[in-house]
Coordinates of C-alpha atoms and ligand atoms in Angstrom, one line a residue:
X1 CA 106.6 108.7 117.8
X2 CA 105.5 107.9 120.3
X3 CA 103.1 105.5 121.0
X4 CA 99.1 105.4 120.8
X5 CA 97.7 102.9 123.4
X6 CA 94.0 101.7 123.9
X7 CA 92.1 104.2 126.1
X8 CA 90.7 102.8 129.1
X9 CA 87.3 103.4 131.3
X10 CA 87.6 104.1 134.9
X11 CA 85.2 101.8 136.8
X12 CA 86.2 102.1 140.8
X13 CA 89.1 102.6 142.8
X14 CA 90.7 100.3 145.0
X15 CA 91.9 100.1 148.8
X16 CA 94.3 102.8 148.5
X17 CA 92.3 105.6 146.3
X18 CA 94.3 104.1 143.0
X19 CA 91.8 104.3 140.1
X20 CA 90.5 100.7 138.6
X21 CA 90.2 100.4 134.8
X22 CA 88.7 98.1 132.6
X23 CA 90.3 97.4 128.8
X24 CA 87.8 97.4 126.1
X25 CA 86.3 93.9 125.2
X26 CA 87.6 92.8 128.5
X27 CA 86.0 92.2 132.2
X28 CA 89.4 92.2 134.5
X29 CA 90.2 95.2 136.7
X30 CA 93.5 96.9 137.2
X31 CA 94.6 99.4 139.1
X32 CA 96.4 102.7 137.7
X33 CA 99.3 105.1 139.1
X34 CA 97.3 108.2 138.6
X35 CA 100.0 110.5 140.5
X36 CA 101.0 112.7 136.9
X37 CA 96.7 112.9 136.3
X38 CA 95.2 113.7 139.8
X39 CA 90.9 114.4 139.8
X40 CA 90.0 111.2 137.9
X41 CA 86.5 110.3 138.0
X42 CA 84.5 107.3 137.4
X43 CA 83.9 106.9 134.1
X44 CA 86.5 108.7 132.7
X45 CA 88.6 107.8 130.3
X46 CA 92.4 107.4 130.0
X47 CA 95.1 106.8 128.3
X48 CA 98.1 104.9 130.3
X49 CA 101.6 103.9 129.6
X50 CA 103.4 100.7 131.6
X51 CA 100.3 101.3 134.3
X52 CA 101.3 104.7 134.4
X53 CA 97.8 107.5 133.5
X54 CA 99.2 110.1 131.4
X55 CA 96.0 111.9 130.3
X56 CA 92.1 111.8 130.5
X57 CA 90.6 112.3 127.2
X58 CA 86.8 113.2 126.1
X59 CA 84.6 110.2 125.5
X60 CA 84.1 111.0 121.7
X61 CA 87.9 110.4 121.3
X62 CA 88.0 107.8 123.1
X63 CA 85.9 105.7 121.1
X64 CA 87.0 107.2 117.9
X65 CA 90.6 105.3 119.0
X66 CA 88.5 102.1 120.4
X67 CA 87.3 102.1 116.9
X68 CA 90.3 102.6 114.8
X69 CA 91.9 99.4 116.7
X70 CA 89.0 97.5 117.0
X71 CA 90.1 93.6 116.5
X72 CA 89.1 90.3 117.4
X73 CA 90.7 88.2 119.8
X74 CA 89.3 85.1 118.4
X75 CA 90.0 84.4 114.9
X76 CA 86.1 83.7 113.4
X77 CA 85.7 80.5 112.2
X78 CA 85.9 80.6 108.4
X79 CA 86.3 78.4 105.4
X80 CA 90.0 77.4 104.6
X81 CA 91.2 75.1 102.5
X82 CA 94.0 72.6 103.8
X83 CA 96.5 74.1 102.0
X84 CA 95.5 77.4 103.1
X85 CA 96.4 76.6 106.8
X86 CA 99.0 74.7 105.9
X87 CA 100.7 77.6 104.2
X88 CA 99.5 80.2 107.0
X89 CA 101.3 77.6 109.7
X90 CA 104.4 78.3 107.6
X91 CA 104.5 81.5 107.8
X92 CA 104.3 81.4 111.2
X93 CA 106.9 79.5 111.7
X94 CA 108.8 82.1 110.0
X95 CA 109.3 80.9 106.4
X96 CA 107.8 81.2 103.1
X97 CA 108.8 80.4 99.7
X98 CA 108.1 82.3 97.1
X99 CA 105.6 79.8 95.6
X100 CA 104.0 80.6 99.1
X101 CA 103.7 83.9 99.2
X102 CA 102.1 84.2 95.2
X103 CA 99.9 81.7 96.4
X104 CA 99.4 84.3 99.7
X105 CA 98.9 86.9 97.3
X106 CA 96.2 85.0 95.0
X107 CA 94.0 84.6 98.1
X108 CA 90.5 85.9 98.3
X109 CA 87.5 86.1 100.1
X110 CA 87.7 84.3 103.6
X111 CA 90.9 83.2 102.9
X112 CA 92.4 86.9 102.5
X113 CA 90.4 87.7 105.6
X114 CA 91.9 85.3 107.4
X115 CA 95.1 86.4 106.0
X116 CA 94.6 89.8 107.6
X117 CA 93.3 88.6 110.5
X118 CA 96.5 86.6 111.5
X119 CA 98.6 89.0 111.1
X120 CA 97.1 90.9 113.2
X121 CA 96.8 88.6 116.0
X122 CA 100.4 88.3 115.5
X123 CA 100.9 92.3 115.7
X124 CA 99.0 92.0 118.9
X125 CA 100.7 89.1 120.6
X126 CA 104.5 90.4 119.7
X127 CA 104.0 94.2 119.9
X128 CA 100.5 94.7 121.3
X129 CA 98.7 97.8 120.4
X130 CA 101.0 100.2 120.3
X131 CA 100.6 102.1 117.4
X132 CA 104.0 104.3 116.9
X133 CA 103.0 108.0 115.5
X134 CA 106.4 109.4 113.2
X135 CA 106.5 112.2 111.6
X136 CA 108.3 113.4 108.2
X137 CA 109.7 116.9 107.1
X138 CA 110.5 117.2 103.6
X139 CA 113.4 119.8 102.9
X140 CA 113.8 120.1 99.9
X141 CA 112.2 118.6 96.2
X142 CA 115.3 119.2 94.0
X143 CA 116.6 115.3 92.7
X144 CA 119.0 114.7 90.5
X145 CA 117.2 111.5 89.7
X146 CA 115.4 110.6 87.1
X147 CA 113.1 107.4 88.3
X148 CA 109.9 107.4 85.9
X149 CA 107.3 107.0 88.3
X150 CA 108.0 109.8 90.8
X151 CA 106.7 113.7 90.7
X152 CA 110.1 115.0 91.6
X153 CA 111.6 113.5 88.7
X154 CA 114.8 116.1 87.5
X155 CA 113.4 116.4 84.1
X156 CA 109.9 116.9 85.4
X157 CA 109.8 120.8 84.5
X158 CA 107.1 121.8 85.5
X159 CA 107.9 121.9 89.3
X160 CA 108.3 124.9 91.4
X161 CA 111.4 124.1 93.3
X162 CA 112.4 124.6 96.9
X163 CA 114.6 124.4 99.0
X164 CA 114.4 125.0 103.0
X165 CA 117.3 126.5 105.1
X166 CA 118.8 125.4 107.8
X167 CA 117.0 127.6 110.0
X168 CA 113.8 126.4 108.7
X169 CA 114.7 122.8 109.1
X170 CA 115.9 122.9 112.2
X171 CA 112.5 125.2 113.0
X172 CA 110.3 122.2 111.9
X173 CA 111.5 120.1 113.8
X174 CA 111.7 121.6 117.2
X175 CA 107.9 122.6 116.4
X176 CA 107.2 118.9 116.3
X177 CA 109.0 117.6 119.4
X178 CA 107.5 120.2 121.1
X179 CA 104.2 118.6 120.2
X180 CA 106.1 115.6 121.3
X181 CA 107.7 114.0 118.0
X182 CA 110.3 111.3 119.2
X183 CA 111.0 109.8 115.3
X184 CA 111.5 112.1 112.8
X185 CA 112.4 111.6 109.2
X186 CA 114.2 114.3 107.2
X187 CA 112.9 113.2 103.7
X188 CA 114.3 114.9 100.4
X189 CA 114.8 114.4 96.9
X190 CA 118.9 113.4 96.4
X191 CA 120.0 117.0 96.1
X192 CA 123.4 117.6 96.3
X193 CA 123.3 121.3 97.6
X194 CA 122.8 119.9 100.9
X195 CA 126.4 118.3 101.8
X196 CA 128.1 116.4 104.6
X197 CA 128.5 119.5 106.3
X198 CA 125.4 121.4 106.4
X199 CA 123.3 118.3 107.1
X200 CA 125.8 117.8 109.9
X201 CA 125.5 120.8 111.2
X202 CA 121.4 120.7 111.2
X203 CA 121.8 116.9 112.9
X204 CA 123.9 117.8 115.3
X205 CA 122.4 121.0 116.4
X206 CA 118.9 119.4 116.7
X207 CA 120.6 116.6 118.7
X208 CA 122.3 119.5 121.2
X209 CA 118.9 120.7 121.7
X210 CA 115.9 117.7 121.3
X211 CA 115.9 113.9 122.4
X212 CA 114.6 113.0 118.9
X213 CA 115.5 109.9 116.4
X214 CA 116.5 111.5 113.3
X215 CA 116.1 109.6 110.6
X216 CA 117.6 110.5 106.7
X217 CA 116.0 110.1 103.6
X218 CA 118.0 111.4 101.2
X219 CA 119.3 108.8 98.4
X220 CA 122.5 107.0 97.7
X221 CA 125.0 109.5 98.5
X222 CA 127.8 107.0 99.1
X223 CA 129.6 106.0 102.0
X224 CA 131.6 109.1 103.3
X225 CA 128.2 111.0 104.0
X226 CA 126.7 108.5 105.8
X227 CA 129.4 107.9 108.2
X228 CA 129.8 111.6 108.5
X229 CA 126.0 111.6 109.8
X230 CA 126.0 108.6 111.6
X231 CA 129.0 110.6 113.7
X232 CA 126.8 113.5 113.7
X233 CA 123.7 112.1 115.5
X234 CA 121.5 110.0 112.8
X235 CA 119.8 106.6 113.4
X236 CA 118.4 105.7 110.9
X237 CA 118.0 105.9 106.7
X238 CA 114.8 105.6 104.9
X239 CA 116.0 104.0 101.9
X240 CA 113.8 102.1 99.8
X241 CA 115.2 99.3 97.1
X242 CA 111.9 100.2 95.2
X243 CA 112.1 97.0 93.1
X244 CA 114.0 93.7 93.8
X245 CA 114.1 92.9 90.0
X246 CA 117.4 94.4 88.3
X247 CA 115.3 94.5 85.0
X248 CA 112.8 96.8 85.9
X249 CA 114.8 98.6 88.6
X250 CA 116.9 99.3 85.5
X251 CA 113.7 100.1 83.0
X252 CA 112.4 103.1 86.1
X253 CA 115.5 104.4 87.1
X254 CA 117.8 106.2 84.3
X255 CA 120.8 107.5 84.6
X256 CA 122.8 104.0 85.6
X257 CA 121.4 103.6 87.9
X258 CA 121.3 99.9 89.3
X259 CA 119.3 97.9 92.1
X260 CA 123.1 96.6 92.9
X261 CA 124.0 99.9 94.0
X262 CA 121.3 100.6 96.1
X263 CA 121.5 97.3 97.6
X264 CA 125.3 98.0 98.6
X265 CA 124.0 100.8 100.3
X266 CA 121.6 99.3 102.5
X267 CA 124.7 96.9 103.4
X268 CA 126.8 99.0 104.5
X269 CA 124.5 101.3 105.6
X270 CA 123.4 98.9 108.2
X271 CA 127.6 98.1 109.1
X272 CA 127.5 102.2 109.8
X273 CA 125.5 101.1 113.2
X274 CA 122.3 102.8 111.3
X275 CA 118.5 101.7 111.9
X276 CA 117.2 100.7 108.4
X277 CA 113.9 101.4 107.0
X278 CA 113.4 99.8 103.7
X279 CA 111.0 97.8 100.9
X280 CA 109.3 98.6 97.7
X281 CA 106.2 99.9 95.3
X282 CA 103.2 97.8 95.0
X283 CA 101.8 97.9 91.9
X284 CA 104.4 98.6 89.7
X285 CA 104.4 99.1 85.8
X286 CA 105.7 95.8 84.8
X287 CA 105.7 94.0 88.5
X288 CA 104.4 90.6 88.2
X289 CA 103.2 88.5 91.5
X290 CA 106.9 86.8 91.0
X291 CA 108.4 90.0 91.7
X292 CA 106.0 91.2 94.6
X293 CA 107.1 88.0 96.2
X294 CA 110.8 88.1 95.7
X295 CA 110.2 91.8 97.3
X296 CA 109.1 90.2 100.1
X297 CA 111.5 87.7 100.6
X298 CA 114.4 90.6 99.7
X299 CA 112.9 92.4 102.4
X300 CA 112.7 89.9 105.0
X301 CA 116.6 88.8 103.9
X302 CA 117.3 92.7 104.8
X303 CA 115.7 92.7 108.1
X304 CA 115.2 96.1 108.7
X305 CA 114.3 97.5 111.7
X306 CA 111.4 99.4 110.1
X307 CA 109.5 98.6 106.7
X308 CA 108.4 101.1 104.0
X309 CA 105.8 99.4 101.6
X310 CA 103.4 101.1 99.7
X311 CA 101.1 101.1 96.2
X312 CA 102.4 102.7 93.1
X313 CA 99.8 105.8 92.1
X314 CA 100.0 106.6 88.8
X315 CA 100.2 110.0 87.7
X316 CA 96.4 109.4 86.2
X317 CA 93.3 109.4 88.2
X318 CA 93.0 105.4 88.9
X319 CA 89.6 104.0 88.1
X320 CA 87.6 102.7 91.4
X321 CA 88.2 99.0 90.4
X322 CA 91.6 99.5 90.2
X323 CA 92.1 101.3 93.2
X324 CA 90.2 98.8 95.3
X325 CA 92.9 95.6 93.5
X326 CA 95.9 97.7 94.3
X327 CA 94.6 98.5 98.2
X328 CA 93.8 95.0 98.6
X329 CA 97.2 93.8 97.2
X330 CA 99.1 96.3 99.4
X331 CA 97.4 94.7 102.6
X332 CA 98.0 91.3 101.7
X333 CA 101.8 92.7 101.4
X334 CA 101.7 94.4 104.9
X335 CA 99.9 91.0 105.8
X336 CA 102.3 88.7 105.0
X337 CA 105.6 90.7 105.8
X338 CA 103.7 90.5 109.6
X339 CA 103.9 87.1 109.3
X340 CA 107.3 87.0 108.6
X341 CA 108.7 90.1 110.8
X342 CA 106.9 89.6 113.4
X343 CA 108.7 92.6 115.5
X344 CA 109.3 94.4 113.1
X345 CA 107.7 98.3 112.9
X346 CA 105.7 98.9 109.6
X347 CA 104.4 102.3 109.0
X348 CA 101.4 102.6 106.5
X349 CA 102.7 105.1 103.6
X350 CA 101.3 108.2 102.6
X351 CA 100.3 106.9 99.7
X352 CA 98.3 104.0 101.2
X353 CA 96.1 106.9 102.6
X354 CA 96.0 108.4 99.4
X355 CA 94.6 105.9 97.8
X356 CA 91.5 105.1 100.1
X357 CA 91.3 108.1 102.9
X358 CA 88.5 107.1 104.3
X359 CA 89.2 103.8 105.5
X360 CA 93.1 102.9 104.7
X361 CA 94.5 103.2 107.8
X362 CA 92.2 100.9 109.5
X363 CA 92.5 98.3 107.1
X364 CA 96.1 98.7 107.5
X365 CA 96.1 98.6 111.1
X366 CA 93.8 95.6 110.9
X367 CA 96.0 93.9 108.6
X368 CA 99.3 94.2 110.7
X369 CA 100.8 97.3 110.2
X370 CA 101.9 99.3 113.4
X371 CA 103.0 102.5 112.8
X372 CA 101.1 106.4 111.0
X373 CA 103.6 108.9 109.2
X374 CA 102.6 112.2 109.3
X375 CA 103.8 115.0 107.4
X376 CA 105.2 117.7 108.9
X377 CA 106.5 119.7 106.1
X378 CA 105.5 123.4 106.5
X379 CA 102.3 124.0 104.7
X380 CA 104.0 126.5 102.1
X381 CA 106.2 123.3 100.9
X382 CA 103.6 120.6 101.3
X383 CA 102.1 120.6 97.9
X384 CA 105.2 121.1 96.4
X385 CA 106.8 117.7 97.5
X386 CA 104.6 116.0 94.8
X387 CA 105.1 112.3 94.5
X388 CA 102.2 111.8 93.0
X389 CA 99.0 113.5 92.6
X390 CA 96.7 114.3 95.2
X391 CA 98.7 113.4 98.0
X392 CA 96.8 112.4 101.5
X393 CA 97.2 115.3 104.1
X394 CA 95.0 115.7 106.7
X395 CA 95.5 118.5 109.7
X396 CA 95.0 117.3 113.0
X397 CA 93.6 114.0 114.3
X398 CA 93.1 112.1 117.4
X399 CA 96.2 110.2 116.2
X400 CA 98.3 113.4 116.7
X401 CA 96.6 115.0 119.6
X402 CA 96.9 111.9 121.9
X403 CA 99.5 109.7 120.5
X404 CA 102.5 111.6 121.1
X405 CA 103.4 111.9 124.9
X406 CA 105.4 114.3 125.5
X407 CA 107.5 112.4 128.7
X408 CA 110.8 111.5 128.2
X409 CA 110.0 107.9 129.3
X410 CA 108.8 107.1 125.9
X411 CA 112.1 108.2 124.7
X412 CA 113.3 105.7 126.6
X413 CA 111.0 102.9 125.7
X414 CA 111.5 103.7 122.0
X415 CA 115.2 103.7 122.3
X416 CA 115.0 100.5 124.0
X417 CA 112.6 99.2 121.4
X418 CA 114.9 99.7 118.9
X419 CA 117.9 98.2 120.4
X420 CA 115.9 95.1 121.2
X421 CA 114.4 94.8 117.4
X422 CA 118.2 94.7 116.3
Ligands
LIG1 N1 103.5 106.4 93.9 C1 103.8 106.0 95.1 N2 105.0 106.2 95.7 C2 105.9 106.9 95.1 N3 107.2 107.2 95.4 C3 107.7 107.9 94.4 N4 106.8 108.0 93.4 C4 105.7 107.4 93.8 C5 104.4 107.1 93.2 N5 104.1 107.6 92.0 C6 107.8 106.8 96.6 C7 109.1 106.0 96.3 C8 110.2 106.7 97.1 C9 109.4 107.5 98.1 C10 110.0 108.7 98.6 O1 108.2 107.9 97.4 O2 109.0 104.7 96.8 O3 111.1 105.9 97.8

C-alpha cells in the first residue's frame, strides 16, 4: 500500500495562487492544496490525494501511469446478444447463478470485451482509480505440505531450503515501509519452526515500531496460533481455499488433507476479527467450467475483504496458445468477481504477471482488478521461493516509485477502507 492515483496537469492557478489541474480525458478545472509541494509550475505534473499535491513527477512517468489506467468512460457500442445483457444486468444487481457465470465464462469476442469493460466501470464508479500497491516478504520455503502443483512441495527434493531469522524479517520489512509499504504480507510455506511465539514476537515488534498492516500467510495452523497473532498485531490471513471441489481439493493435496478443513479455517479465522484474503487456481488439472464457477460463487459466499485469484502454471513451459486461453480465462474470473464484489480489493497475482509480463497487469487492471503485489523478499531468497517456474520479478517501476506515499494519512484512509469494506 498505498494508493496509486491518476497524475494530473497543472493548467493555471486560481484567485488565491492555488494551482488548477485538469484530469486526463476531462475539461473541468480544480484547484489543488499545494502547501506539502511548493514551486509548481504550469504544466507540471502531479500526483494528489483527497485534493491534497503530494509530489510532482517527470512527464515520461506521468504518461507511462495515464497509460497503464487508460479506460473508457463510455462503454463502446458493441454487439450483444439479449441474453448477454440480460445476464450482465444480473450481475449487477449482485447475483449470478452458476449457469450464469459458465455462461460468463464461455463469452468471446465483443461479448468478453464488454465483459471486461463493465467491470471496470464498476471498479471506477465504487472505488475509482485507486490502485493499492502491497507488498509480500517470503520467510521461509520449508512446507510440510505436499499439494501436487506447488514448487515448495515437501517431497520436492531438489530445493535449497531457507529459512530467514527474525532479525532479517523484521529487517525486510522496516526497509519497505520506509519506502512507504502500508500492507504487508508475511508469506511462507506451513513451516512449523516458526511458532506462536516467534511469529509473535516479530508482529509485535514491527507493530512497536511501523504503522503497517501485517498480513499472514502461513497455512492452516489451527486456531490457538491465529488468535495468539491476532492478539499480537495481525490483520489479516492470506489463505487461499485453492479449489471449491472436495474431489480434487482431495486428488492435489495429500496428506488428509481436506477443503472442509481449510474452509473451517477461513470461518473462524474471520470470527478472530481478521481481514481475509482468499479464492483459488485458474486453470487447474481436472477444473471444469462447473467448478471455476462454484469458485466464484464460494468466494463471493466468503466475502473477503480482499481476493487472491490466479492461473495455475504448470511446471512445463506452456505453449503460446495455451497461455493466451488460460490469461483470458483468468480475466473473465477477475471480471466477473467485480461484478459481484463490487468493493472488494483484488490484487493481480504474481503469477498473472508471469504468465504475460508484458501486458498482464493492464489487462488486469482493465478488467477490474485494483490492487499490484510486489515482492519484497531479499534477492538472495527470491528465486528460492519457487512456486513455479520462472516466476515474474521486476525491480523497480513507476508503480513502486510513485505509488507508495509515505504520509501517514494514507494509513488512515486504508485503515478506514478496511473497516468500511467489512
Ligand atoms: N501456479 C500458480 N500458483 C501456484 N501456487 C502454488 N503453486 C502454484 C502454481 N504452480 C499458489 C497457491 C498458493 C500460493 C501461495 O501460490 O495458490 O496459495
Amino acid at each position: 500500500m498505498m494508493c496509486l492515483t491518476i497524475p494530473v496537469q497543472v493548467k493555471g492557478f486560481n484567485e488565491t495562487g492555488k494551482p488548477l489541474v485538469q484530469s486526463i480525458g476531462t475539461t473541468n478545472l480544480f484547484a489543488v492544496d499545494n502547501s506539502l509541494v511548493p514551486d509548481i509550475k504550469i504544466d507540471d505534473w502531479l500526483l494528489c490525494i483527497s485534493g491534497l499535491v503530494l509530489k510532482k513527477i517527470p512527464p515520461e512517468d506521468a504518461l507511462e501511469i495515464i497509460d497503464f489506467l487508460k479506460f473508457s468512460n463510455i462503454v463502446t457500442e458493441r454487439r450483444v446478444s439479449e441474453k448477454f445483457s440480460k445476464t450482465i444486468r444480473n450481475a449487477h444487481s449482485g447475483a449470478l447463478t452458476r449457469d450464469e457465470i459458465i455462461y460468463l465464462l464461455n463469452t468471446e469476442g465483443s461479448e468478453a470485451a464488454t465483459l471486461y469493460e463493465e467491470a471496470l466501470l464498476t471498479r471506477q464508479m465504487n472505488i475509482r482509480d485507486f490502485i493499492c500497491i502491497h507488498g509480500v516478504i517470503e520467510f521461509s520455503n520449508y512446507c510440510s505440505n505436499d499439494c501436487l502443483y506447488c514448487g515448495l512441495r515437501a517431497q520436492n527434493q531438489s530445493l535449497k531450503r531457507y529459512r530467514m531469522a527474525k532479525e532479517e524479517i523484521i529487517e525486510a520489512v522496516f526497509k519497505a515501509t520506509a519506502k512507504g509499504y502500508k500492507l504487508l504480507v508475511l508469506q511462507s510455506g506451513e513451516d512449523m519452526n516458526y511458532d506462536k511465539e516467534l511469529l509473535g514476537e516479530i508482529i509485535k515488534t514491527i507493530k512497536s515500531k511501523a504503522r503497517v498492516f501485517i498480513f499472514l500467510s502461513i497455512g492452516e495452523r489451527g486456531y490457538e496460533i491465529y488468535k495468539e497473532l491476532k492478539n499480537a498485531g495481525a490483520s489479516g490471513i492470506l489463505l487461499r481455499f485453492e479449489t471449491s471441489d472436495p474431489e480434487l481439493f482431495k486428488r492435489l493435496h495429500e496428506k488428509g488433507k481436506d477443503l472442509k478443513n481449510r474452509l473451517e479455517h477461513l470461518n473462524f479465522l474471520k470470527t478472530l476479527g481478521y481481514f481475509i484474503a482468499t479464492g483459488f487456481l485458474v486453470g487447474l488439472p481436472g477444473q471444469t467450467l462447473e467448478i471455476l464457477a462454484s469458485d466464484i460463487l464460494t468466494t463471493v459466499r466468503l466475502a473477503p475483504e480482499m481476493v487472491s485469484v490466479g492461473p495455475y502454471i504448470p511446471s512445463m513451459e506452456l505453449e503460446a496458445e495455451k497461455r493466451e486461453r488460460l490469461m483470458e480465462l483468468t480475466l473473465k474470473v477477475i471480471s466477473i468477481l467485480r461484478l459481484l464484489l463490487k468493493r472488494t480489493r483484488i490484487p493481480i497475482s504474481t503469477a498473472l504477471d508471469t504468465i504475460d509480463p508484458e501486458n498482464g497487469r493492464k489487462m488486469a487492471l482493465r478488467a477490474g482488478a485494483n490492487a499490484l503485489m510486489f515482492i519484497l523478499t531479499p534477492e538472495k531468497y527470491r528465486s528460492l521461493y519457487s512456486l513455479y517456474p520462472n516466476r515474474y520479478f521486476q525491480e523497480s517501476d513507476p508503480w513502486e516509485r510513485y505509488g507508495l506515499f509515505k504520509y501517514e494519512r494514507s494509513y488512515d484512509m486504508l485503515e478506514e477502507r478496511l473497516q468500511k469494506e467489512i
